[in-house]
Coordinates of C-alpha atoms in Angstrom, one line a residue:
M633 CA -102.3 170.0 77.3
D634 CA -101.9 173.4 75.8
E635 CA -100.5 174.7 79.1
N636 CA -97.9 171.9 79.1
K637 CA -96.8 172.9 75.6
K638 CA -96.4 176.5 76.6
D639 CA -94.6 175.7 79.8
F640 CA -92.2 173.2 78.2
K641 CA -88.5 174.0 78.8
P642 CA -85.8 172.0 77.0
Y643 CA -82.9 170.6 79.0
V644 CA -80.5 173.1 77.5
P645 CA -82.2 176.6 77.6
A646 CA -82.6 178.4 74.3
E647 CA -80.5 181.3 75.6
K648 CA -77.5 179.0 76.4
V649 CA -75.0 178.1 73.6
T650 CA -73.0 174.9 74.1
P651 CA -70.8 172.8 71.7
E652 CA -73.1 171.0 69.3
F653 CA -72.0 171.0 65.6
T654 CA -68.3 170.2 66.2
V655 CA -65.6 168.4 64.3
T656 CA -65.8 165.6 66.9
S657 CA -69.5 165.1 66.5
I658 CA -69.4 165.2 62.7
I659 CA -66.5 162.7 62.4
M660 CA -68.0 160.3 65.0
G661 CA -71.5 160.7 63.4
I662 CA -70.1 159.9 59.9
I663 CA -68.3 156.8 61.2
L664 CA -71.4 155.5 63.0
A665 CA -73.6 156.3 59.9
V666 CA -71.4 154.1 57.7
V667 CA -71.1 151.3 60.4
F668 CA -74.8 151.1 61.3
G669 CA -75.8 151.6 57.7
A670 CA -73.8 148.6 56.6
A671 CA -74.8 146.5 59.5
N672 CA -78.5 147.2 59.0
A673 CA -78.3 146.6 55.3
Y674 CA -76.9 143.2 56.0
L675 CA -79.5 142.4 58.7
G676 CA -82.4 143.7 56.5
L677 CA -81.3 141.6 53.5
R678 CA -81.1 138.5 55.7
V679 CA -84.3 138.8 57.7
G680 CA -86.3 141.7 56.2
M681 CA -86.1 143.8 59.4
T682 CA -83.9 146.6 60.5
V683 CA -83.3 148.0 64.0
S684 CA -83.1 151.7 65.0
A685 CA -79.5 152.9 65.4
S686 CA -80.3 156.1 67.4
I687 CA -80.0 154.7 70.9
P688 CA -76.8 152.6 70.2
A689 CA -75.3 155.7 68.5
A690 CA -76.2 157.8 71.4
V691 CA -74.6 155.6 74.0
I692 CA -71.5 155.1 72.0
S693 CA -71.2 158.9 71.6
M694 CA -71.7 159.3 75.3
G695 CA -69.0 156.7 76.0
V696 CA -66.5 158.5 73.8
I697 CA -67.4 162.1 74.4
R698 CA -68.1 161.9 78.2
V699 CA -65.9 159.0 79.4
L700 CA -62.9 159.0 77.0
M701 CA -62.7 162.7 76.0
R702 CA -64.1 163.9 79.4
K703 CA -66.3 166.5 77.7
D704 CA -69.6 167.6 79.1
S705 CA -71.8 168.3 76.1
I706 CA -75.1 166.5 75.7
L707 CA -75.9 168.4 72.5
E708 CA -72.7 167.1 70.9
S709 CA -73.7 163.6 71.7
N710 CA -77.1 164.3 70.3
M711 CA -75.5 165.5 67.0
V712 CA -73.5 162.2 66.8
Q713 CA -76.7 160.1 67.0
T714 CA -78.5 162.5 64.6
I715 CA -75.8 162.0 61.9
G716 CA -75.2 158.3 62.8
S717 CA -78.9 157.2 62.6
A718 CA -79.1 158.5 59.1
G719 CA -77.2 155.5 57.8
E720 CA -79.6 153.0 59.3
S721 CA -82.6 154.7 57.9
L722 CA -81.2 155.0 54.4
A723 CA -80.2 151.4 54.5
A724 CA -83.8 150.4 55.6
G725 CA -85.2 152.3 52.6
A726 CA -82.7 151.0 50.0
I727 CA -82.8 147.3 50.8
F728 CA -86.5 147.0 50.3
T729 CA -86.2 147.8 46.6
M730 CA -82.7 148.3 45.1
P731 CA -81.6 144.6 45.2
V732 CA -84.3 144.0 42.5
L733 CA -82.0 145.7 40.0
F734 CA -79.3 143.2 40.8
L735 CA -81.7 140.3 40.5
W736 CA -82.9 141.5 37.1
A737 CA -79.3 141.8 36.0
K738 CA -78.6 138.2 36.8
E739 CA -81.7 137.2 34.8
G740 CA -80.5 139.2 31.8
V741 CA -83.6 141.5 32.1
A742 CA -81.6 144.7 32.7
E743 CA -78.1 146.0 33.1
R744 CA -76.4 145.6 36.5
P745 CA -76.7 148.9 38.4
S746 CA -73.5 150.9 38.6
L747 CA -72.1 152.3 41.9
L748 CA -72.9 155.8 40.6
S749 CA -76.5 155.0 39.9
I750 CA -77.1 153.4 43.3
T751 CA -75.4 156.3 45.0
L752 CA -77.5 158.9 43.1
I753 CA -80.8 157.2 43.8
A754 CA -79.9 156.9 47.5
L755 CA -78.7 160.5 47.6
V756 CA -81.8 162.1 46.0
G757 CA -84.2 160.0 48.1
S758 CA -82.5 160.6 51.4
V759 CA -82.1 164.4 51.0
L760 CA -85.7 164.7 49.8
G761 CA -86.9 162.8 52.9
I762 CA -85.1 165.3 55.1
L763 CA -86.2 168.4 53.1
F764 CA -89.9 167.2 53.1
M765 CA -89.7 166.9 56.9
I766 CA -88.4 170.4 57.7
P767 CA -91.8 172.2 57.1
L768 CA -93.5 169.6 59.3
R769 CA -91.2 170.1 62.4
N770 CA -93.1 173.1 63.8
A771 CA -96.6 171.6 63.2
L772 CA -95.9 168.0 64.5
I773 CA -93.0 168.2 67.0
V774 CA -93.4 171.6 68.6
K775 CA -97.2 172.3 68.4
E776 CA -98.1 168.7 69.1
H777 CA -95.7 168.2 72.0
G778 CA -97.5 166.1 74.6
V779 CA -99.9 164.8 72.0
I780 CA -97.7 162.9 69.6
P781 CA -95.1 161.0 71.7
Y782 CA -92.4 160.0 69.1
P783 CA -91.3 157.0 71.2
E784 CA -87.8 156.4 69.9
G785 CA -87.0 160.1 69.9
T786 CA -88.2 160.4 73.5
A787 CA -86.3 157.3 74.5
C788 CA -83.1 158.5 72.9
A789 CA -83.4 161.8 74.8
E790 CA -83.9 159.9 78.1
V791 CA -80.8 157.8 77.3
L792 CA -78.7 160.9 76.7
L793 CA -80.1 162.6 79.9
A794 CA -79.3 159.4 81.8
G795 CA -75.8 159.6 80.4
E796 CA -75.3 162.9 82.1
E797 CA -74.8 160.7 85.2
G798 CA -72.3 158.4 83.6
G799 CA -71.6 156.5 80.3
T800 CA -71.8 152.9 81.6
S801 CA -74.5 152.0 79.1
A802 CA -72.0 152.2 76.3
K803 CA -70.3 149.0 77.7
S804 CA -73.5 147.1 77.0
V805 CA -73.3 147.9 73.3
F806 CA -69.6 147.1 73.0
I807 CA -69.9 143.8 74.9
G808 CA -72.8 142.7 72.7
M809 CA -70.9 143.6 69.6
G810 CA -67.8 141.6 70.7
L811 CA -69.7 138.4 71.6
A812 CA -71.9 138.5 68.5
A813 CA -68.8 139.0 66.3
L814 CA -67.2 135.9 67.9
F815 CA -70.4 133.8 67.4
K816 CA -70.8 134.9 63.9
F817 CA -67.2 134.1 63.1
L818 CA -67.6 130.6 64.5
V819 CA -70.6 130.0 62.3
D820 CA -69.9 131.8 59.0
G821 CA -66.2 132.5 59.3
I822 CA -64.4 129.3 60.2
K823 CA -67.7 127.4 59.8
V824 CA -67.1 124.9 62.6
I825 CA -70.8 125.2 63.6
P826 CA -73.8 124.9 61.3
G827 CA -76.0 128.1 60.9
V828 CA -79.3 126.1 61.0
I829 CA -80.6 123.4 63.3
T830 CA -83.3 121.3 61.6
A831 CA -85.6 118.5 62.7
N832 CA -87.6 116.8 60.0
I833 CA -91.2 115.9 60.8
K834 CA -92.0 113.3 58.1
S835 CA -95.5 112.5 59.3
L836 CA -96.5 116.2 58.5
K837 CA -94.1 116.4 55.5
T838 CA -92.5 119.5 57.0
E839 CA -89.6 120.5 59.3
L840 CA -88.9 122.6 62.4
S841 CA -85.7 124.6 62.2
A842 CA -83.9 127.5 64.0
E843 CA -80.9 129.6 62.9
V844 CA -77.9 129.9 65.2
Y845 CA -77.3 133.6 64.9
P846 CA -77.0 136.3 67.6
A847 CA -78.6 139.1 65.5
L848 CA -81.9 137.2 65.3
I849 CA -82.1 136.7 69.1
G850 CA -81.3 140.4 69.4
V851 CA -84.1 141.4 67.0
G852 CA -86.6 139.2 69.0
Y853 CA -85.5 140.8 72.3
I854 CA -85.9 144.3 70.9
C855 CA -89.2 143.7 69.2
G856 CA -90.5 141.9 72.3
P857 CA -92.6 138.7 72.8
K858 CA -95.8 140.0 71.2
I859 CA -94.3 141.0 67.8
A860 CA -92.0 137.9 67.8
S861 CA -95.0 135.6 68.5
Y862 CA -96.9 137.2 65.6
M863 CA -93.9 136.4 63.3
L864 CA -93.8 132.8 64.6
A865 CA -97.5 132.5 64.1
G866 CA -96.9 133.3 60.4
G867 CA -94.1 130.8 60.2
V868 CA -96.3 128.1 61.8
L869 CA -99.1 128.9 59.4
G870 CA -96.8 128.4 56.4
W871 CA -94.8 125.4 57.6
F872 CA -97.4 123.5 59.7
V873 CA -100.6 124.3 57.8
F874 CA -100.0 125.3 54.2
I875 CA -97.0 123.0 53.4
P876 CA -98.5 119.8 54.9
A877 CA -101.8 120.6 53.1
I878 CA -100.1 121.2 49.7
A879 CA -97.9 118.1 50.1
T880 CA -100.8 115.9 51.2
F881 CA -103.5 116.9 48.8
G882 CA -101.4 117.7 45.8
A883 CA -98.8 114.9 45.8
D884 CA -99.4 114.0 42.1
T885 CA -100.3 117.5 40.9
I886 CA -98.1 119.8 38.9
L887 CA -99.0 123.3 40.3
Y888 CA -97.6 126.5 38.7
P889 CA -95.0 127.8 39.2
G890 CA -93.6 124.4 39.9
T891 CA -92.4 122.3 36.9
D892 CA -92.7 118.9 38.4
T893 CA -95.3 117.1 40.7
I894 CA -95.5 118.3 44.2
G895 CA -94.5 114.9 45.5
N896 CA -91.3 114.9 43.4
L897 CA -90.5 118.5 44.5
Y898 CA -90.8 117.4 48.1
A899 CA -88.7 114.2 47.5
E900 CA -86.0 116.3 45.8
N901 CA -85.4 118.9 48.5
G902 CA -87.9 118.5 51.3
A903 CA -90.3 121.1 52.7
G904 CA -87.9 124.0 51.7
Q905 CA -88.6 123.3 48.0
L906 CA -92.4 123.7 48.6
W907 CA -91.8 126.9 50.5
S908 CA -89.7 128.3 47.6
Y909 CA -92.3 127.4 44.9
Y910 CA -95.5 128.1 46.7
I911 CA -95.5 129.6 50.2
R912 CA -93.5 132.7 49.4
Y913 CA -96.2 133.7 46.9
I914 CA -98.9 133.2 49.5
G915 CA -96.6 135.3 51.9
A916 CA -96.2 137.9 49.2
G917 CA -100.0 138.3 48.9
M918 CA -100.3 138.5 52.7
V919 CA -97.6 141.1 53.0
A920 CA -99.1 143.2 50.1
A921 CA -102.6 143.0 51.6
G922 CA -101.2 143.8 55.1
G923 CA -99.4 146.9 53.8
I924 CA -102.6 148.1 52.0
I925 CA -104.8 147.4 55.0
S926 CA -102.4 149.5 57.2
L927 CA -102.7 152.3 54.7
I928 CA -106.5 152.2 54.5
K929 CA -106.7 152.2 58.3
S930 CA -104.4 155.2 58.4
L931 CA -106.4 157.3 55.8
P932 CA -107.9 159.7 58.4
L933 CA -104.4 160.2 59.8
I934 CA -103.0 160.7 56.3
I935 CA -105.6 163.4 55.5
S936 CA -105.1 165.3 58.7
T937 CA -101.3 165.0 58.4
F938 CA -101.4 166.4 54.9
K939 CA -103.5 169.4 56.0
G940 CA -101.1 170.0 58.9
A941 CA -98.1 169.9 56.5
V942 CA -99.6 172.6 54.3
K943 CA -100.3 174.8 57.4
G944 CA -96.8 174.0 58.8
M945 CA -95.2 175.4 55.6
K946 CA -96.6 178.9 56.4
D947 CA -95.2 178.9 60.0
S948 CA -91.9 177.2 59.5
G949 CA -88.6 179.0 58.7
E950 CA -85.5 180.7 60.1
A951 CA -87.3 183.7 61.4
G952 CA -87.5 182.4 65.0
T953 CA -85.6 184.7 67.4
L954 CA -84.7 181.8 69.7
R955 CA -81.9 179.3 68.8
T956 CA -84.2 176.4 69.4
E957 CA -86.7 177.7 66.8
R958 CA -84.5 178.1 63.8
D959 CA -84.9 175.7 60.8
I960 CA -83.2 175.7 57.4
N961 CA -84.8 178.6 55.5
M962 CA -88.0 177.6 53.6
K963 CA -86.7 179.2 50.4
V964 CA -83.7 176.9 50.6
V965 CA -86.0 173.9 51.2
I966 CA -88.3 174.7 48.2
F967 CA -85.4 175.4 45.9
G968 CA -83.7 172.2 47.0
V969 CA -86.8 170.0 46.4
L970 CA -87.3 171.5 42.9
A971 CA -83.6 171.1 42.0
I972 CA -83.6 167.4 43.1
I973 CA -86.8 166.6 41.2
L974 CA -85.2 168.2 38.1
L975 CA -82.0 166.2 38.6
I976 CA -84.1 162.9 38.9
W977 CA -85.5 163.6 35.5
I978 CA -82.3 164.9 33.8
L979 CA -79.6 162.5 35.2
P980 CA -79.2 159.5 32.9
Q981 CA -77.9 157.4 35.9
I982 CA -81.4 157.6 37.5
P983 CA -83.7 155.7 35.1
V984 CA -86.8 157.8 35.8
S985 CA -88.9 159.7 33.2
L986 CA -90.6 163.1 33.6
I987 CA -93.8 161.3 34.6
G988 CA -91.8 159.3 37.2
A989 CA -90.2 162.5 38.6
I990 CA -93.7 164.1 39.0
L991 CA -94.9 160.9 40.8
I992 CA -91.9 161.0 43.1
A993 CA -92.7 164.7 44.0
L994 CA -96.3 163.9 44.8
F995 CA -95.8 160.5 46.5
G996 CA -92.6 161.7 48.3
F997 CA -94.2 164.7 50.1
F998 CA -97.4 162.8 50.7
F999 CA -95.7 159.7 52.2
G1000 CA -93.0 161.7 53.9
A1001 CA -95.7 163.6 55.8
V1002 CA -97.5 160.3 56.6
S1003 CA -94.3 158.7 57.8
S1004 CA -93.5 161.6 60.1
R1005 CA -96.9 161.4 61.8
M1006 CA -97.0 157.6 61.9
V1007 CA -93.6 157.2 63.6
G1008 CA -94.7 159.9 66.1
L1009 CA -97.7 157.7 67.1
V1010 CA -96.5 154.1 66.7
G1011 CA -92.7 154.3 66.5
S1012 CA -90.3 153.8 63.7
S1013 CA -90.3 150.0 64.0
N1014 CA -94.1 149.9 63.2
N1015 CA -93.9 152.4 60.3
P1016 CA -95.5 150.6 57.3
V1017 CA -92.7 151.6 54.8
S1018 CA -93.2 148.4 52.8
G1019 CA -96.9 149.1 52.6
M1020 CA -96.3 152.6 51.2
A1021 CA -93.7 151.1 48.8
I1022 CA -96.2 148.5 47.6
A1023 CA -98.8 151.2 47.0
T1024 CA -96.3 153.3 45.1
L1025 CA -95.1 150.4 43.0
L1026 CA -98.7 149.3 42.1
F1027 CA -99.7 152.8 41.1
S1028 CA -96.5 153.8 39.3
T1029 CA -96.2 150.5 37.4
F1030 CA -99.8 150.8 36.1
I1031 CA -99.2 154.5 35.1
L1032 CA -95.9 153.6 33.3
K1033 CA -97.6 150.7 31.6
I1034 CA -100.5 152.8 30.5
T1035 CA -98.2 155.5 29.1
G1036 CA -96.3 153.0 27.0
E1037 CA -93.2 152.4 29.3
T1038 CA -93.4 148.6 29.3
G1039 CA -90.8 145.8 29.3
A1040 CA -87.5 146.1 31.0
S1041 CA -87.3 149.9 30.9
G1042 CA -90.8 150.2 32.5
M1043 CA -89.9 147.8 35.3
V1044 CA -86.6 149.4 36.0
G1045 CA -88.3 152.8 36.1
A1046 CA -91.0 151.6 38.5
I1047 CA -88.4 150.1 40.9
S1048 CA -86.3 153.3 40.7
I1049 CA -89.4 155.3 41.7
G1050 CA -90.2 152.9 44.4
S1051 CA -86.6 153.0 45.7
I1052 CA -86.6 156.8 46.0
I1053 CA -90.0 156.8 47.7
C1054 CA -89.0 154.1 50.1
I1055 CA -85.9 156.0 51.1
V1056 CA -87.9 159.3 51.4
T1057 CA -90.3 157.6 53.7
A1058 CA -87.6 156.0 55.9
M1059 CA -85.6 159.2 56.2
A1060 CA -88.6 161.4 57.0
G1061 CA -89.4 159.0 59.9
D1062 CA -85.9 159.0 61.2
T1063 CA -85.5 162.8 60.9
S1064 CA -88.7 163.2 62.9
Q1065 CA -87.5 161.1 65.8
D1066 CA -84.1 162.9 65.8
L1067 CA -85.7 166.3 65.8
K1068 CA -88.0 165.2 68.7
T1069 CA -84.9 164.2 70.7
G1070 CA -83.3 167.6 69.9
F1071 CA -86.5 169.4 70.9
I1072 CA -86.5 167.8 74.3
L1073 CA -82.8 168.4 74.8
G1074 CA -82.7 172.0 73.5
A1075 CA -80.7 171.4 70.2
T1076 CA -80.7 173.8 67.3
P1077 CA -83.0 172.4 64.6
K1078 CA -81.1 174.0 61.8
K1079 CA -77.9 172.3 62.9
Q1080 CA -79.6 169.0 63.3
Q1081 CA -81.1 169.2 59.8
I1082 CA -77.7 170.0 58.4
G1083 CA -76.3 167.0 60.4
E1084 CA -79.0 164.8 58.9
I1085 CA -78.1 165.8 55.4
I1086 CA -74.4 165.1 56.1
G1087 CA -75.2 161.6 57.4
A1088 CA -77.5 161.0 54.4
V1089 CA -74.8 162.1 51.9
V1090 CA -72.1 160.0 53.4
S1091 CA -74.4 157.0 53.8
A1092 CA -75.6 157.3 50.2
F1093 CA -72.0 156.9 49.0
A1094 CA -71.5 153.9 51.4
I1095 CA -74.7 152.0 50.7
G1096 CA -73.8 151.5 47.0
G1097 CA -70.5 149.8 47.9
V1098 CA -72.2 147.7 50.6
L1099 CA -74.9 146.4 48.1
I1100 CA -72.3 145.6 45.4
L1101 CA -70.1 143.9 47.9
L1102 CA -72.9 141.7 49.3
D1103 CA -74.1 140.9 45.8
K1104 CA -70.6 139.8 44.8
A1105 CA -70.1 137.7 47.9
W1106 CA -73.4 135.8 48.1
G1107 CA -75.9 137.3 45.8
F1108 CA -79.4 138.6 46.6
G1109 CA -82.3 136.1 46.8
T1110 CA -79.9 133.4 48.1
T1111 CA -80.0 131.5 51.4
E1112 CA -77.4 133.9 52.9
L1113 CA -79.3 137.0 51.7
A1114 CA -82.9 136.3 51.1
A1115 CA -83.8 140.0 50.5
P1116 CA -87.4 139.2 51.3
Q1117 CA -88.9 142.7 50.7
A1118 CA -87.0 143.2 47.5
S1119 CA -88.1 139.8 46.2
L1120 CA -91.7 140.8 46.9
M1121 CA -91.3 144.1 45.1
K1122 CA -89.8 142.3 42.1
M1123 CA -92.8 139.9 42.0
I1124 CA -95.3 142.8 42.2
V1125 CA -93.7 144.8 39.3
E1126 CA -93.3 141.7 37.1
G1127 CA -96.8 140.6 37.9
V1128 CA -98.3 144.0 36.9
M1129 CA -96.2 144.3 33.7
D1130 CA -96.3 140.7 32.5
G1131 CA -99.4 139.3 34.2
N1132 CA -97.4 136.1 35.2
L1133 CA -98.0 135.9 38.9
P1134 CA -99.6 132.7 40.3
W1135 CA -102.6 134.8 41.3
A1136 CA -104.4 131.9 43.1
L1137 CA -101.5 131.6 45.6
V1138 CA -101.3 135.4 46.0
F1139 CA -105.0 135.7 46.8
I1140 CA -104.8 132.9 49.3
G1141 CA -102.3 135.2 51.1
V1142 CA -104.5 138.2 50.6
F1143 CA -107.6 136.5 52.2
S1144 CA -105.4 135.0 54.9
A1145 CA -104.4 138.7 55.8
V1146 CA -108.1 139.6 55.8
V1147 CA -108.8 136.7 58.3
V1148 CA -105.9 137.8 60.6
E1149 CA -107.2 141.5 60.4
I1150 CA -110.7 140.4 61.4
L1151 CA -109.3 138.5 64.4
G1152 CA -107.7 141.8 65.5
V1153 CA -104.1 140.7 65.1
P1154 CA -101.5 143.0 63.4
V1155 CA -101.2 141.6 59.8
L1156 CA -97.7 142.7 58.8
P1157 CA -95.6 140.8 61.4
V1158 CA -97.7 137.6 60.8
A1159 CA -97.3 138.1 57.0
I1160 CA -93.5 138.6 57.3
G1161 CA -93.3 135.4 59.4
L1162 CA -95.2 133.6 56.6
Y1163 CA -93.0 135.1 53.9
L1164 CA -89.6 134.4 55.6
P1165 CA -88.2 130.9 56.2
L1166 CA -89.3 129.4 59.5
E1167 CA -85.8 129.2 61.0
L1168 CA -85.7 133.0 61.2
S1169 CA -89.0 133.3 63.0
T1170 CA -88.1 130.5 65.4
T1171 CA -84.9 132.2 66.6
I1172 CA -86.5 135.7 66.7
M1173 CA -89.2 134.1 69.0
I1174 CA -86.4 132.8 71.3
G1175 CA -85.3 136.4 71.7
G1176 CA -88.8 137.5 72.4
A1177 CA -89.2 134.8 75.0
I1178 CA -86.0 136.0 76.7
R1179 CA -87.5 139.6 76.8
W1180 CA -90.7 138.2 78.3
F1181 CA -88.8 136.3 81.0
V1182 CA -86.5 139.3 81.9
D1183 CA -89.4 141.7 82.1
K1184 CA -91.4 139.3 84.2
K1185 CA -88.6 138.7 86.7
S1186 CA -87.1 142.2 86.9
K1187 CA -88.5 145.3 88.7
T1188 CA -88.3 147.6 85.6
K1189 CA -91.0 146.7 83.2
N1190 CA -90.9 147.5 79.4
D1191 CA -87.7 149.5 79.7
E1192 CA -87.3 150.4 76.0
A1193 CA -83.9 152.0 76.7
G1194 CA -82.7 149.3 79.0
T1195 CA -79.3 147.8 78.8
G1196 CA -80.7 144.5 77.6
V1197 CA -82.0 146.4 74.5
L1198 CA -78.6 148.1 74.2
F1199 CA -76.8 144.8 74.5
C1200 CA -78.9 143.2 71.8
S1201 CA -78.5 146.3 69.6
G1202 CA -74.8 145.7 69.9
M1203 CA -75.2 142.1 69.0
I1204 CA -77.0 143.1 65.8
A1205 CA -74.3 145.6 64.9
G1206 CA -71.5 143.1 65.7
E1207 CA -73.0 140.3 63.5
G1208 CA -73.7 142.8 60.7
L1209 CA -70.1 144.1 60.8
V1210 CA -68.6 140.6 60.7
G1211 CA -71.0 139.8 57.9
I1212 CA -69.5 142.7 55.9
I1213 CA -65.9 141.6 56.7
L1214 CA -66.7 138.1 55.6
A1215 CA -68.2 139.5 52.4
I1216 CA -65.0 141.3 51.7
L1217 CA -63.0 138.1 52.3
A1218 CA -65.3 136.2 49.9
V1219 CA -64.8 138.8 47.2
V1220 CA -61.0 138.7 47.5
G1221 CA -61.0 134.9 47.6
L1222 CA -59.9 134.4 51.2
E1223 CA -63.2 132.9 52.4
E1224 CA -62.3 129.3 51.8
K1225 CA -58.8 129.7 53.3
I1226 CA -60.3 130.3 56.8
N1227 CA -62.9 127.6 56.4
L1228 CA -62.1 124.8 58.9
S1229 CA -65.3 122.8 58.4
G1230 CA -63.4 120.1 56.6
S1231 CA -61.3 119.3 59.7
I1232 CA -63.5 120.5 62.5
N1233 CA -67.3 120.2 62.3
L1234 CA -69.3 120.2 65.6
G1235 CA -72.5 119.5 63.7
T1236 CA -76.0 119.8 65.2
I1237 CA -74.8 119.3 68.8
G1238 CA -72.4 122.3 68.3
G1239 CA -75.3 124.4 67.0
I1240 CA -77.5 123.5 69.9
I1241 CA -74.7 124.3 72.4
L1242 CA -73.9 127.7 70.8
L1243 CA -77.6 128.6 70.8
I1244 CA -77.8 127.8 74.5
V1245 CA -74.7 129.9 75.1
M1246 CA -76.2 132.8 73.3
I1247 CA -79.5 132.5 75.2
A1248 CA -77.6 132.4 78.5
C1249 CA -75.5 135.5 77.6
V1250 CA -78.5 137.6 76.7
T1251 CA -80.5 136.4 79.7
I1252 CA -77.8 136.8 82.3
F1253 CA -76.6 140.2 81.0
A1254 CA -80.1 141.6 80.7
M1255 CA -81.2 140.3 84.1
K1256 CA -78.0 141.7 85.8
N1257 CA -78.3 145.1 84.2
K1258 CA -82.1 145.3 84.6
A1259 CA -81.6 144.8 88.3
E1260 CA -79.0 147.5 88.4
A1261 CA -81.3 149.8 86.5
G1262 CA -84.2 149.1 88.8
K1263 CA -82.0 149.8 91.9
A1264 CA -80.8 153.1 90.3
T1265 CA -84.4 154.1 89.6
E1266 CA -85.5 153.4 93.2
E1267 CA -82.5 155.5 94.5
K1268 CA -83.4 158.4 92.2
N1269 CA -87.0 158.3 93.3
E1270 CA -86.0 158.3 96.9
E1271 CA -83.8 161.3 96.3
K1272 CA -86.8 163.1 94.8

């Protein structure tokens, strides 16, 4: 293993200097950071999951730089995806917590956050995440090459290397974006097709439903059948076990937080009313327990990572004689971290006290180091960001309460701390994957790190506008934007501060998580499936089933960078972008003017037909391109 590390040679040798940090790469990267950041913010607020933007950004940059501009510069394309993926990561961190501030504003608990406040919180969190990662690069990415795989980073490098032979993969992303945009516009734009198909099952006092949205099928395809089935299992547990049990045994009972009998609540609005009052609290307990279980299981890894981080600080710096060994100077990193922590305390727009700023410094570096190692082993998609956020919120809320910061100010302070830590954790994971891609390709680490900061700064300014826009259009915590993680974080902080959580329901979820863990099944996807409405998990499972079918029938198995994945990434981006456009139309008052549901309404039949069309599109496209990929792989192997 050590010999492999010593013998490793990047694609572009250290002695060779090629275009990398160019005007083209910076502009394209900034555009993609904003686009994918906005799309992922929308997706995450709808379904509680985000999707990596690195590979779609890489293939788009290849398509533009190689095909349209006819330039041969793999490091330039790598810089585009480095900057572009920063927006997605910042969005992933921000949507878990920051919508809570909007929810409290609507309840009159606190003031509505300003654009400047959101931007500054996002900015300090994202830059801290990158700075904390810099001293870890040498220890985790260079010295552990061949030991820690960094799956997304390695896959992205493979995509860019494959692009040296042609940029046809970019077509997959753009076709997916176009089709998803059309489908989304039919459902939520002109509204001629319903967004949800529902079948009532009166004998069980529940319902089976599925949403008619391309992004959900895309999420299921990318996650694969296993994760999708775990989510569906959580949904089935909630809607076909807990809801029928509550409705059957508690028909004449008034159970807090409900204000009427369970029978009347069911009669008023069906199974959805019971889910809203009871199941989401059970789901909250399960998600919280799942996050804490994942942290406990990772403790040995956390301790070893922390030790490696301290050692890495001694070895890291700009002193390397080779281009591929130069990082941003450690003095700059340390000064930057101290300056940001000081700003967090001083700036009035960031409602964090001195104690909170110290907690951010400690938790930030600790969880940044953990995140970097975790994504290296299990991938960014499985990084337990929400678990780390829950741990941070529980600890920081207790500390603030003990020190006298209670009430609204204490809750806002706790969420602000949690927001910054969440963004730090997400950004550290993304930076790790990008630096791994650069290590394989032979990029200059210092330039990549500067690129990450540029992407983070631009995305920080964009995310505030996106959150305010989406809140004005639909509002968080609504059917359109459930904001599941943010709602969970809100319940945790309020529960600790006020002691008003329905703890019995929460602990049912906690012990359900324990049962799932004992059975050896990953808790978090099951918990998310229980916490989210069933219609989301059902459609995500459809995408997972398509992935299973395609992999079973095609010659290339488990092709993480396959064109089916790229097509579905494009679908997610396409729906997200149309969602943002529709939000703008809603804010300016044009939403109802394009609404044709009054004159044309295809009803459930239209929804079923559109769902079948979407399934066919993904299946046919993935099968066709998987076959082509398999043929190309065989030809390449024969040449070797």
